[in-house]
Amino acid sequence: MWVQIAIMVASYVLSVALAPKPPQQKPAAFEDFDFPLFEEGEPKTAVFGQCWSKSWMCLTVGNYRTRRVKIGGGKK
């Protein structure tokens, strides 16, 4: 029984050590997004908060960050 457990542990360690590492994906840049643009002369509406709109066009979308968010350790 102990021999089988040792073989199982050894095979697990060997499979983890020899497994191929997944390639690191580069984070999405702002240029990777393709947002629809307004045409000249089209009326624009400013909305503050949440609302339903009949138009599918949105002037701004989200808060895209270019720097990594740093979070503290929670010390007081």
Tab-separated table of C-alpha atoms in Angstrom:
chain	number	residue	atom	x	y	z
A	1	MET	CA	0.000	0.000	0.000
A	2	TRP	CA	2.779	2.473	0.894
A	3	VAL	CA	4.568	1.715	-2.340
A	4	GLN	CA	1.459	2.615	-4.330
A	5	ILE	CA	1.036	5.905	-2.437
A	6	ALA	CA	4.717	6.753	-3.005
A	7	ILE	CA	4.368	6.007	-6.735
A	8	MET	CA	1.217	8.147	-6.902
A	9	VAL	CA	2.921	11.095	-5.143
A	10	ALA	CA	6.021	10.751	-7.337
A	11	SER	CA	3.926	10.662	-10.512
A	12	TYR	CA	2.025	13.769	-9.391
A	13	VAL	CA	5.245	15.678	-8.638
A	14	LEU	CA	6.724	14.572	-11.965
A	15	SER	CA	3.625	15.576	-13.940
A	16	VAL	CA	3.521	19.026	-12.292
A	17	ALA	CA	7.242	19.573	-12.923
A	18	LEU	CA	7.077	18.542	-16.588
A	19	ALA	CA	3.748	20.192	-17.492
A	20	PRO	CA	4.070	22.912	-20.165
A	21	LYS	CA	3.658	26.412	-18.800
A	22	PRO	CA	0.902	28.500	-20.437
A	23	PRO	CA	2.203	31.615	-22.240
A	24	GLN	CA	1.646	34.950	-20.522
A	25	GLN	CA	-1.080	36.935	-22.269
A	26	LYS	CA	-0.505	40.627	-22.702
A	27	PRO	CA	-3.250	42.784	-21.170
A	28	ALA	CA	-5.739	44.410	-23.519
A	29	ALA	CA	-4.792	47.928	-24.538
A	30	PHE	CA	-7.288	50.719	-25.103
A	31	GLU	CA	-6.552	50.540	-28.845
A	32	ASP	CA	-7.788	46.927	-28.931
A	33	PHE	CA	-11.383	48.015	-28.292
A	34	ASP	CA	-13.517	49.058	-31.259
A	35	PHE	CA	-16.214	51.463	-30.070
A	36	PRO	CA	-18.757	52.975	-32.464
A	37	LEU	CA	-18.242	56.685	-33.102
A	38	PHE	CA	-20.681	59.560	-33.467
A	39	GLU	CA	-21.182	61.109	-36.848
A	40	GLU	CA	-20.951	64.870	-37.239
A	41	GLY	CA	-24.253	66.607	-36.592
A	42	GLU	CA	-25.763	63.737	-34.622
A	43	PRO	CA	-27.358	64.920	-31.349
A	44	LYS	CA	-25.603	63.826	-28.164
A	45	THR	CA	-27.254	63.242	-24.812
A	46	ALA	CA	-25.494	63.462	-21.443
A	47	VAL	CA	-26.835	61.020	-18.844
A	48	PHE	CA	-25.717	61.029	-15.228
A	49	GLY	CA	-26.576	57.779	-13.486
A	50	GLN	CA	-28.539	54.871	-14.942
A	51	CYS	CA	-31.274	55.138	-17.535
A	52	TRP	CA	-32.846	53.320	-20.498
A	53	SER	CA	-32.116	54.782	-23.900
A	54	LYS	CA	-33.756	54.058	-27.257
A	55	SER	CA	-30.488	54.827	-29.035
A	56	TRP	CA	-27.774	52.184	-29.197
A	57	MET	CA	-25.022	54.817	-29.326
A	58	CYS	CA	-23.027	55.571	-26.201
A	59	LEU	CA	-20.682	58.581	-26.036
A	60	THR	CA	-18.424	57.248	-23.270
A	61	VAL	CA	-17.939	53.738	-22.005
A	62	GLY	CA	-16.486	52.883	-18.603
A	63	ASN	CA	-13.365	53.985	-16.813
A	64	TYR	CA	-10.416	52.389	-18.584
A	65	ARG	CA	-7.194	52.478	-16.631
A	66	THR	CA	-3.725	52.523	-18.109
A	67	ARG	CA	-1.918	51.744	-14.854
A	68	ARG	CA	-2.197	48.807	-12.510
A	69	VAL	CA	-4.390	49.332	-9.428
A	70	LYS	CA	-2.339	49.166	-6.232
A	71	ILE	CA	-4.197	48.065	-3.122
A	72	GLY	CA	-2.774	48.554	0.340
A	73	GLY	CA	-2.542	45.869	2.975
A	74	GLY	CA	-5.415	47.238	5.044
A	75	LYS	CA	-3.304	48.739	7.829
A	76	LYS	CA	-4.937	51.409	9.972
